[in-house]
Each structure stands twice: as structure tokens, then as C-alpha cells.
Amino acid sequence: MKTSAKIFTGLTVMIVLALTAAVVALAIGLHSANMRAEEQTRRVNAMYEAALCESLDAVTQTENDIAKMLISVGEDTNISLASDVRMSAGSAAARVATLPVDVYSYSGLEKFLNQVADFMSGYIRTAEAGGDTDDYSEQFATLHDTVKSVRRKLEEAADKLGGDYSIAADIGESGGFEIGEGEFNVEYPGIIYDGPFSDSRDRSWKGTAELAEVSEEEAAAAAGRLGITDVRITGRTTGDAELYHMEGSYEGGGACASVTVRGGRIASFSSRCADGDGDMTQSEANGLAIGYARKAGYSDDLVPVWYNAYDGTAMVTLAPERNGVIFYPDLVKIKLCASDGKLLGIEAYSYCANYRDRDLPSVVMDRDAVRGCVFAGLSVQHIRLALIPDGSAERLCYEISAEYDGMDYFVYIDAVSGAQADILRVIDTYQGKQVI
């Protein structure tokens, strides 16, 4: 055989061997990638299934304990049961917050569970102080019915589990995981917990409509501004609120957050840092809340409008103030640990949905003349302009904080027509106070 032929044959063999090795390596790589993807899917499914089942267990326990309170006549027993409800409802709220649902549509669920816990805290304080608990007891039946509704919806979701069903695949197809059928709307007692209009919802999301979409990497970087490390994107929901959901590490513990797909605004944050008793002043809490709001990337015009301290935590509600007008549709709520000022949570769905430039109507009513538009027996403490939610619209009003017969009220008078727009009442001194 000629030398050139031998060389050609040798090269051919080498090329064939190299191609074979490449094909084998590619096959191994694809197999490994598929295995990693399957393992990641299994982990995501396990995480969400655990959160759903633990939420259902906690809500079921909450329902059972409230049912016992309906027929209990012993104050000591009710205090003990209320303490159990507070713990189980708080635990359920924390687990629900990690579910990959359409957060804006279902945020009433998490908020309701948190408010059940707050409601029981108020009941315990009143009962232990020997106060009149009738206002609380009258609402036990309403709470029980609503918690039962929560439990049934969670059961509907849990019934899907097993077999070939995959939450992760469901998310991939629909962009979010349904809790039961349709949206979750709860009717809970009309009590102010974290400031006037804290429960208002404008679902139009005008605040993000004109903003550009951000990538997963940009969303993770937004969460990183709060100090979250090792950020992992766990899902993306669509619907009224299009959000990235993520988890990571924060201050030695775990944390989860959601960031708007449009604009990259932080919509929520929850850390698993332990709270604790402390002597943080309202002024200190206000300052820390504003600082955390700046880190989160919110606007510089946010000011404290409501403050509440309970069970080792401090809750500061912020709202934009521009040209002397408070914008209540754009609230941001900051939860702090009272012992060391660590950030425990942020709820900014209203801010993300609504914050934008607006053209306000011209004020017609004189500030002093507004006093004549309210009940003469009110002891007026403060008057200021405020934009308030009015169904799916908004209304420029004078906000009048006042007192009558030992009760605190907020009266809202239309700044253009002078008509009474709304009245709110604070019925529990532990629910916090307005920041002027």
C-alpha cells in the first residue's frame, strides 16, 4: 500500500473515531441534561406540593379551633384557642405565600390568613386586659365560615395531586397554579389593620402598562437589592399580575420574593428571620421602612401614613406624597422585626399596580370650609388632601381624621364637590395609628 493511501486510511479512522466520540459525548450530555431537568422538576413539584399540603393542614387546624370558640364559654379556653389560631393562621399564610399562584388575584388569601392571626392577637390582648370582647366574639362565625371556604379551595387544589399530575407542568402551560376554581375573594370583617384603604385593589395595572419587560436575570438582580443571595427563579405567573417568583437566602435564613415582569418592581418579599420583642420607637421604624423602600427601588416620594406594632413586629405603611396629596392607591407595607430592625416582609402590589403620573382635578373646596361638611360633633384632629380608591376609579378628597365619643374616624370629603365620599372607623386601639 502506498504511503499516501495509508495516511488517508489512518486519517479516516481517526475522523470516524472522533465523530463517534463526539456523538457519544453529545448523547451523554443530553441524557445528563434531561436527568437534571427531570430532577429540577421533581424538586419544584415536591416543594410546591409540600407548601400546599402544609397550608391545608394549618388552615384545617385553624378552622377546627375557631369552631371550638363558637361554643366555648370559658375566657381562658378561648384565649388558649385564639393563641393556637394565631399560630396556625400565620403558618398557613407563610406557606401560601410560596405557592406559584397568580399572586394579585389570590393575594386576598394570604392577607386574610394574616388578618385572622392579627384579629386573634387583638382578641387575646383585650381578653387578658379584662376588656369587652363582644365585638370580637360576634365575628367568630363569620371568620369560621370564611376559613372553611379557604380550606375547601385548598382541598380542591390538593385533590389534583398524585398520579401523573405535575404542578411544575401546570405552571408551564398556564403560567400559574390555580387554587380551586376562579379567583379567591374573601369577605372579612371591615377592620383597619394597616391603614386606610389598605385592602383596595385596582386590577387595571396602569402603573406597569407602559413599562418594558425585564428578564429573569434582571428580576433576580432587583431582588438582590434587598440583600437576597443565591436567588433562584421558581416560576412565572400570568394574568392581572405578571410576576416572576423566586427564592434565596437572606440574613442567614430563607426568603421568597416576587418581581413584576414589566418594570422589574419588587411586588412582595418575605423572609424567614425570627421576630422578637424589642423597644423600637415609631420614629426608628419609620426611618428603617423608608430605607428599605429605597433599597427596593421604590420612588423617593414615599412617606409613612400608618404605624402598627404587635407581637414583636412593626408594620409601617408608606404612600407617595406629591404636592401635598397622599396617594392611597399606591401603598407599600414594610414589616420589621422590633428587636433588631431586620426586614421581615414587603407587600407592594398596590404600588406596583398603580404608581404613575396622574392628572388630578383642581381643588374647589376650601380646607376650612370642609369642616362644615362633616358632623358637627366630630373633634377634628387633622385635615389633608388624599387621592382615594373609588371602585375602579379614584377620587381626590380631603381626609379628615377625627374623634367622637371615644371612637376614631376617617371622613373623606370630595375636594371638588364637597360631597361625603367615605367614612372609615378604627375599632381597636391595637390596630395602629395614623402617621401625620
Coordinates of C-alpha atoms in Angstrom, one line a residue:
M1 CA 0.0 0.0 0.0
K2 CA 1.3 3.4 -0.9
T3 CA 2.3 5.8 1.9
S4 CA -0.4 8.3 0.8
A5 CA -3.1 5.6 1.0
K6 CA -2.0 4.6 4.4
I7 CA -2.1 8.2 5.6
F8 CA -5.6 8.7 4.1
T9 CA -6.8 5.5 5.8
G10 CA -5.4 6.5 9.1
L11 CA -6.9 9.9 8.9
T12 CA -10.3 8.4 8.0
V13 CA -10.2 6.1 11.0
M14 CA -9.2 9.0 13.3
I15 CA -12.1 11.1 12.0
V16 CA -14.6 8.3 12.4
L17 CA -13.4 7.7 15.9
A18 CA -13.5 11.4 16.8
L19 CA -17.1 11.7 15.4
T20 CA -18.1 8.6 17.3
A21 CA -16.7 10.1 20.5
A22 CA -18.4 13.4 19.8
V23 CA -21.8 11.6 19.2
V24 CA -21.3 9.6 22.4
A25 CA -20.4 12.7 24.4
L26 CA -23.4 14.6 23.0
A27 CA -25.7 11.7 23.9
I28 CA -24.3 11.5 27.4
G29 CA -24.6 15.3 27.7
L30 CA -28.2 15.3 26.5
H31 CA -29.0 12.4 28.8
S32 CA -27.4 14.3 31.8
A33 CA -29.3 17.5 30.9
N34 CA -32.6 15.6 30.7
M35 CA -31.9 14.0 34.0
R36 CA -31.0 17.4 35.6
A37 CA -34.2 18.9 34.1
E38 CA -36.3 16.0 35.4
E39 CA -34.7 16.3 38.8
Q40 CA -35.3 20.0 38.9
T41 CA -39.0 19.4 38.0
R42 CA -39.2 16.8 40.8
R43 CA -37.7 19.2 43.3
V44 CA -40.1 22.0 42.2
N45 CA -43.1 19.7 42.4
A46 CA -42.0 18.4 45.8
M47 CA -41.6 22.0 47.1
Y48 CA -45.0 23.2 45.9
E49 CA -46.8 20.1 46.9
A50 CA -45.3 20.3 50.4
A51 CA -46.3 24.0 50.6
L52 CA -49.9 23.2 49.5
C53 CA -50.3 20.3 51.9
E54 CA -48.8 22.2 54.8
S55 CA -51.1 25.1 54.0
L56 CA -54.1 22.8 54.0
D57 CA -53.1 21.2 57.3
A58 CA -52.6 24.6 59.0
V59 CA -55.9 26.0 57.7
T60 CA -57.8 22.9 58.8
Q61 CA -56.4 23.3 62.3
T62 CA -57.4 27.0 62.2
E63 CA -60.9 26.1 61.2
N64 CA -61.2 23.5 64.0
D65 CA -60.0 25.8 66.7
I66 CA -62.4 28.6 65.6
A67 CA -65.2 26.1 65.6
K68 CA -64.4 25.3 69.2
M69 CA -64.5 29.0 70.0
L70 CA -68.0 29.3 68.7
I71 CA -69.4 27.2 71.6
S72 CA -66.8 27.9 74.3
V73 CA -68.0 29.9 77.3
G74 CA -64.7 29.9 79.1
E75 CA -62.5 33.0 78.6
D76 CA -59.3 31.2 79.5
T77 CA -60.1 28.4 77.0
N78 CA -60.9 30.9 74.3
I79 CA -57.6 32.7 74.9
S80 CA -55.7 29.4 74.5
L81 CA -57.7 28.6 71.3
A82 CA -57.1 32.1 69.9
S83 CA -53.3 31.6 70.5
D84 CA -53.5 28.4 68.6
V85 CA -55.4 30.1 65.7
R86 CA -52.9 32.9 65.6
M87 CA -50.0 30.4 65.2
S88 CA -51.8 28.1 62.6
A89 CA -53.2 31.0 60.5
G90 CA -49.8 32.7 60.5
S91 CA -48.1 29.5 59.4
A92 CA -50.7 29.0 56.7
A93 CA -50.1 32.5 55.4
A94 CA -46.4 31.9 55.2
R95 CA -46.8 28.7 53.2
V96 CA -49.5 30.1 50.9
A97 CA -47.0 32.9 50.1
T98 CA -44.7 30.3 48.5
L99 CA -47.3 28.9 46.1
P100 CA -46.9 29.8 42.4
V101 CA -50.4 31.3 42.1
D102 CA -51.5 34.4 40.3
V103 CA -50.5 36.5 43.4
Y104 CA -52.5 39.6 42.6
S105 CA -55.8 37.7 42.1
Y106 CA -55.1 35.5 45.1
S107 CA -53.4 37.9 47.4
G108 CA -56.6 38.2 49.4
L109 CA -56.0 34.6 50.6
E110 CA -52.6 35.4 52.2
K111 CA -53.8 38.7 53.6
F112 CA -56.9 37.1 55.1
L113 CA -54.9 34.5 56.9
N114 CA -52.5 37.1 58.2
Q115 CA -55.5 39.2 59.4
V116 CA -57.1 36.2 61.1
A117 CA -53.8 36.0 63.1
D118 CA -53.9 39.7 63.8
F119 CA -57.6 39.5 64.8
M120 CA -56.8 36.8 67.3
S121 CA -53.9 38.9 68.7
G122 CA -56.3 41.8 69.3
Y123 CA -58.8 39.4 71.0
I124 CA -56.1 38.0 73.3
R125 CA -54.9 41.4 74.4
T126 CA -58.5 42.6 75.0
A127 CA -59.4 39.5 76.9
E128 CA -56.3 39.4 79.0
A129 CA -56.8 43.1 79.9
G130 CA -60.4 42.3 81.1
G131 CA -61.9 44.3 78.3
D132 CA -65.2 43.8 76.4
T133 CA -64.6 41.1 73.8
D134 CA -68.2 41.1 72.4
D135 CA -67.1 42.9 69.2
Y136 CA -64.7 40.1 68.6
S137 CA -67.0 37.2 69.6
E138 CA -69.7 38.5 67.2
Q139 CA -67.3 37.9 64.3
F140 CA -66.2 34.3 65.2
A141 CA -69.0 32.8 63.0
T142 CA -68.0 35.0 60.0
L143 CA -64.4 34.0 60.4
H144 CA -65.2 30.4 60.7
D145 CA -67.3 30.4 57.5
T146 CA -64.6 32.1 55.6
V147 CA -61.8 29.9 56.9
K148 CA -63.9 26.9 55.9
S149 CA -64.1 28.4 52.4
V150 CA -60.3 28.7 52.3
R151 CA -60.0 25.0 53.4
R152 CA -62.3 23.8 50.7
K153 CA -60.4 25.7 48.0
L154 CA -57.1 24.3 49.2
E155 CA -58.7 20.8 49.2
E156 CA -59.8 21.3 45.6
A157 CA -56.2 22.0 44.7
A158 CA -54.8 19.2 46.8
D159 CA -57.2 16.7 45.1
K160 CA -55.2 17.3 41.9
L161 CA -52.0 15.9 43.4
G162 CA -50.9 12.3 42.7
G163 CA -50.8 10.2 39.6
D164 CA -49.3 11.9 36.5
Y165 CA -50.3 15.5 37.7
S166 CA -47.4 17.9 37.9
I167 CA -47.7 21.4 39.4
A168 CA -44.5 22.4 37.5
A169 CA -46.0 21.3 34.2
D170 CA -49.2 23.1 35.1
I171 CA -47.2 26.3 35.6
G172 CA -45.5 25.8 32.3
E173 CA -48.8 25.6 30.4
S174 CA -50.9 28.2 32.2
G175 CA -48.3 30.5 33.9
G176 CA -49.8 29.9 37.3
F177 CA -51.3 27.3 39.6
E178 CA -55.0 27.6 40.3
I179 CA -56.2 27.3 43.9
G180 CA -59.7 25.8 43.3
E181 CA -61.8 27.4 40.7
G182 CA -61.6 31.0 39.6
E183 CA -60.4 33.9 41.8
F184 CA -60.2 33.7 45.5
N185 CA -62.1 36.6 47.1
V186 CA -62.8 36.7 50.8
E187 CA -65.1 38.9 52.8
Y188 CA -63.6 39.5 56.2
P189 CA -64.6 41.9 59.0
G190 CA -64.2 45.6 57.9
I191 CA -61.4 46.5 60.2
I192 CA -58.5 48.8 59.6
Y193 CA -55.3 46.8 60.2
D194 CA -52.6 48.6 58.3
G195 CA -54.1 52.0 57.3
P196 CA -57.0 53.4 55.4
F197 CA -57.6 51.7 52.0
S198 CA -55.0 49.1 52.7
D199 CA -57.3 46.5 51.0
S200 CA -58.2 48.4 47.9
R201 CA -57.4 46.7 44.6
D202 CA -57.3 48.3 41.1
R203 CA -56.8 45.4 38.8
S204 CA -56.0 47.5 35.7
W205 CA -52.3 47.6 36.5
K206 CA -51.9 51.0 34.9
G207 CA -48.7 51.5 36.8
T208 CA -46.8 48.9 34.7
A209 CA -48.7 49.1 31.4
E210 CA -46.1 51.2 29.7
L211 CA -43.0 49.7 31.3
A212 CA -40.6 47.4 29.4
E213 CA -40.4 43.7 30.3
V214 CA -37.3 42.5 32.3
S215 CA -35.5 39.2 32.0
E216 CA -35.2 36.6 34.7
E217 CA -31.7 37.8 35.4
E218 CA -32.8 41.4 35.8
A219 CA -35.7 40.3 38.1
A220 CA -33.2 38.4 40.2
A221 CA -30.9 41.4 40.4
A222 CA -33.9 43.5 41.6
A223 CA -34.4 41.1 44.5
G224 CA -30.7 41.2 45.1
R225 CA -31.0 44.9 46.0
L226 CA -32.7 43.8 49.2
G227 CA -29.8 41.6 50.1
I228 CA -31.2 38.3 48.9
T229 CA -28.4 36.0 47.7
D230 CA -28.4 32.7 45.8
V231 CA -31.6 33.8 44.0
R232 CA -33.4 31.1 42.2
I233 CA -36.4 31.7 39.9
T234 CA -39.1 29.3 40.8
G235 CA -41.9 30.3 38.5
R236 CA -43.7 33.0 36.4
T237 CA -47.4 33.8 36.8
T238 CA -49.6 35.5 34.2
G239 CA -53.0 37.2 34.5
D240 CA -53.8 40.5 36.1
A241 CA -50.3 40.4 37.6
E242 CA -47.4 39.0 35.5
L243 CA -44.7 38.2 38.1
Y244 CA -41.5 36.3 38.5
H245 CA -41.4 34.3 41.7
M246 CA -38.0 33.5 43.4
E247 CA -36.4 32.1 46.5
G248 CA -33.0 32.7 48.0
S249 CA -31.1 33.3 51.2
Y250 CA -31.4 36.3 53.5
E251 CA -29.7 37.2 56.8
G252 CA -28.9 33.5 57.5
G253 CA -32.4 32.2 56.6
G254 CA -34.6 31.7 53.6
A255 CA -36.6 34.3 51.7
C256 CA -39.0 34.5 48.8
A257 CA -40.0 37.4 46.6
S258 CA -42.0 38.3 43.5
V259 CA -41.0 40.9 40.9
T260 CA -43.2 42.4 38.1
V261 CA -42.3 41.2 34.6
R262 CA -43.0 44.7 33.4
G263 CA -40.7 47.2 35.1
G264 CA -38.9 44.8 37.4
R265 CA -40.7 46.2 40.6
I266 CA -40.5 44.2 43.8
A267 CA -44.1 43.3 44.5
S268 CA -43.5 41.2 47.6
F269 CA -40.8 39.9 49.9
S270 CA -41.0 37.5 52.9
S271 CA -38.1 36.4 55.0
R272 CA -37.9 33.6 57.5
C273 CA -35.9 35.6 60.0
A274 CA -37.3 35.2 63.5
D275 CA -39.0 38.1 65.1
G276 CA -38.6 39.1 68.7
D277 CA -39.6 41.6 71.4
G278 CA -37.9 44.9 71.3
D279 CA -38.2 48.6 72.1
M280 CA -38.0 50.1 68.7
T281 CA -39.7 53.5 68.5
Q282 CA -42.2 54.6 65.9
S283 CA -39.7 57.1 64.6
E284 CA -37.0 54.4 64.2
A285 CA -39.4 52.1 62.5
N286 CA -40.5 54.8 60.1
G287 CA -36.9 55.6 59.2
L288 CA -36.0 52.0 58.6
A289 CA -39.1 51.4 56.5
I290 CA -38.2 54.3 54.2
G291 CA -34.6 53.0 54.0
Y292 CA -35.8 49.5 52.9
A293 CA -38.2 51.1 50.4
R294 CA -35.2 53.0 48.9
K295 CA -33.2 49.7 48.7
A296 CA -36.2 48.1 47.0
G297 CA -36.1 50.8 44.3
Y298 CA -39.4 52.4 45.1
S299 CA -39.9 56.2 44.5
D300 CA -38.4 58.8 46.7
D301 CA -41.8 60.4 47.5
L302 CA -43.0 57.6 49.9
V303 CA -43.9 58.8 53.4
P304 CA -45.2 56.9 56.4
V305 CA -49.0 57.1 56.7
W306 CA -49.7 54.3 59.2
Y307 CA -47.8 52.5 62.0
N308 CA -48.7 49.4 64.0
A309 CA -46.6 47.4 66.4
Y310 CA -47.6 43.9 67.6
D311 CA -46.1 40.6 68.6
G312 CA -42.5 41.7 68.3
T313 CA -43.0 43.2 64.9
A314 CA -43.6 46.7 63.5
M315 CA -45.7 47.4 60.4
V316 CA -45.2 50.7 58.6
T317 CA -47.4 51.6 55.7
L318 CA -46.0 54.1 53.1
A319 CA -47.7 56.1 50.5
P320 CA -46.5 58.6 47.9
E321 CA -47.0 62.3 48.7
R322 CA -46.8 64.8 45.9
N323 CA -47.7 68.4 46.1
G324 CA -49.4 67.9 49.5
V325 CA -51.6 65.0 48.3
I326 CA -51.4 61.4 49.8
F327 CA -51.8 58.7 47.1
Y328 CA -53.6 55.9 48.9
P329 CA -54.0 53.6 45.8
D330 CA -50.1 53.2 45.7
L331 CA -49.4 51.8 49.2
V332 CA -46.3 49.9 50.3
K333 CA -46.3 47.9 53.5
I334 CA -43.0 47.2 55.3
K335 CA -42.8 44.7 58.2
L336 CA -39.9 44.9 60.6
C337 CA -38.5 42.8 63.5
A338 CA -38.9 45.0 66.5
S339 CA -35.8 43.7 68.2
D340 CA -33.2 44.4 65.6
G341 CA -35.0 46.2 62.7
K342 CA -34.5 43.4 60.2
L343 CA -36.8 43.3 57.2
L344 CA -39.4 40.6 57.6
G345 CA -41.7 41.5 54.7
I346 CA -42.8 43.8 52.0
E347 CA -46.3 43.9 50.3
A348 CA -46.3 46.4 47.4
Y349 CA -48.9 45.0 44.9
S350 CA -50.9 48.2 45.1
Y351 CA -47.8 50.3 44.5
C352 CA -46.7 48.2 41.5
A353 CA -50.2 48.2 40.0
N354 CA -50.9 51.9 40.3
Y355 CA -47.9 54.1 40.8
R356 CA -47.6 56.5 37.9
D357 CA -48.0 60.2 37.0
R358 CA -51.6 61.4 37.2
D359 CA -53.6 64.4 36.2
L360 CA -55.6 65.4 39.3
P361 CA -58.7 67.7 39.2
S362 CA -58.4 71.2 40.5
V363 CA -59.4 71.6 44.2
V364 CA -62.6 73.6 44.6
M365 CA -63.4 73.2 48.2
D366 CA -61.5 75.4 50.7
R367 CA -59.8 73.4 53.5
D368 CA -61.6 75.5 56.2
A369 CA -64.9 75.1 54.5
V370 CA -64.6 71.3 54.6
R371 CA -65.1 71.4 58.4
G372 CA -68.7 72.4 57.7
C373 CA -69.3 69.3 55.5
V374 CA -68.9 66.9 58.4
F375 CA -70.9 66.0 61.6
A376 CA -70.6 69.0 64.0
G377 CA -69.9 66.7 66.9
L378 CA -66.7 65.4 65.5
S379 CA -63.5 66.6 67.1
V380 CA -61.3 67.2 64.0
Q381 CA -57.6 66.4 64.6
H382 CA -56.1 66.8 61.1
I383 CA -57.1 67.6 57.5
R384 CA -55.1 66.8 54.4
L385 CA -55.6 66.1 50.7
A386 CA -55.7 62.5 49.6
L387 CA -56.4 60.5 46.5
I388 CA -58.5 57.5 47.4
P389 CA -59.8 54.5 45.6
D390 CA -63.4 54.7 44.4
G391 CA -64.3 51.4 43.0
S392 CA -62.2 51.0 39.8
A393 CA -61.7 54.8 39.7
E394 CA -60.0 57.3 42.0
R395 CA -61.3 60.4 43.9
L396 CA -59.5 63.5 45.2
C397 CA -60.7 64.2 48.7
Y398 CA -59.9 65.9 51.9
E399 CA -59.1 63.3 54.6
I400 CA -60.3 64.3 58.0
S401 CA -59.1 62.4 61.0
A402 CA -61.4 62.9 63.9
E403 CA -62.7 61.6 67.2
Y404 CA -66.2 61.2 68.5
D405 CA -67.3 59.7 71.8
G406 CA -64.0 57.9 72.2
M407 CA -64.1 56.5 68.7
D408 CA -61.6 57.3 65.9
Y409 CA -62.8 58.0 62.4
F410 CA -61.6 59.0 59.0
V411 CA -64.0 61.0 56.9
Y412 CA -63.4 61.7 53.3
I413 CA -64.9 64.8 51.6
D414 CA -64.7 65.2 47.8
A415 CA -62.4 68.1 47.2
V416 CA -64.3 69.2 44.1
S417 CA -68.0 68.8 45.0
G418 CA -67.9 68.8 48.8
A419 CA -69.9 65.5 48.9
Q420 CA -69.1 62.9 51.6
A421 CA -67.1 60.2 49.8
D422 CA -66.4 57.6 52.5
I423 CA -66.1 57.0 56.3
L424 CA -63.7 54.6 58.0
R425 CA -63.5 53.7 61.6
V426 CA -60.7 52.3 63.7
I427 CA -62.3 49.9 66.2
D428 CA -59.3 48.5 68.0
T429 CA -56.6 50.7 69.5
Y430 CA -54.1 47.9 68.8
Q431 CA -54.6 48.2 65.1
G432 CA -52.1 51.0 64.8
K433 CA -52.3 54.8 64.3
Q434 CA -52.0 57.3 61.6
V435 CA -48.7 59.0 61.0
I436 CA -49.1 62.7 60.4

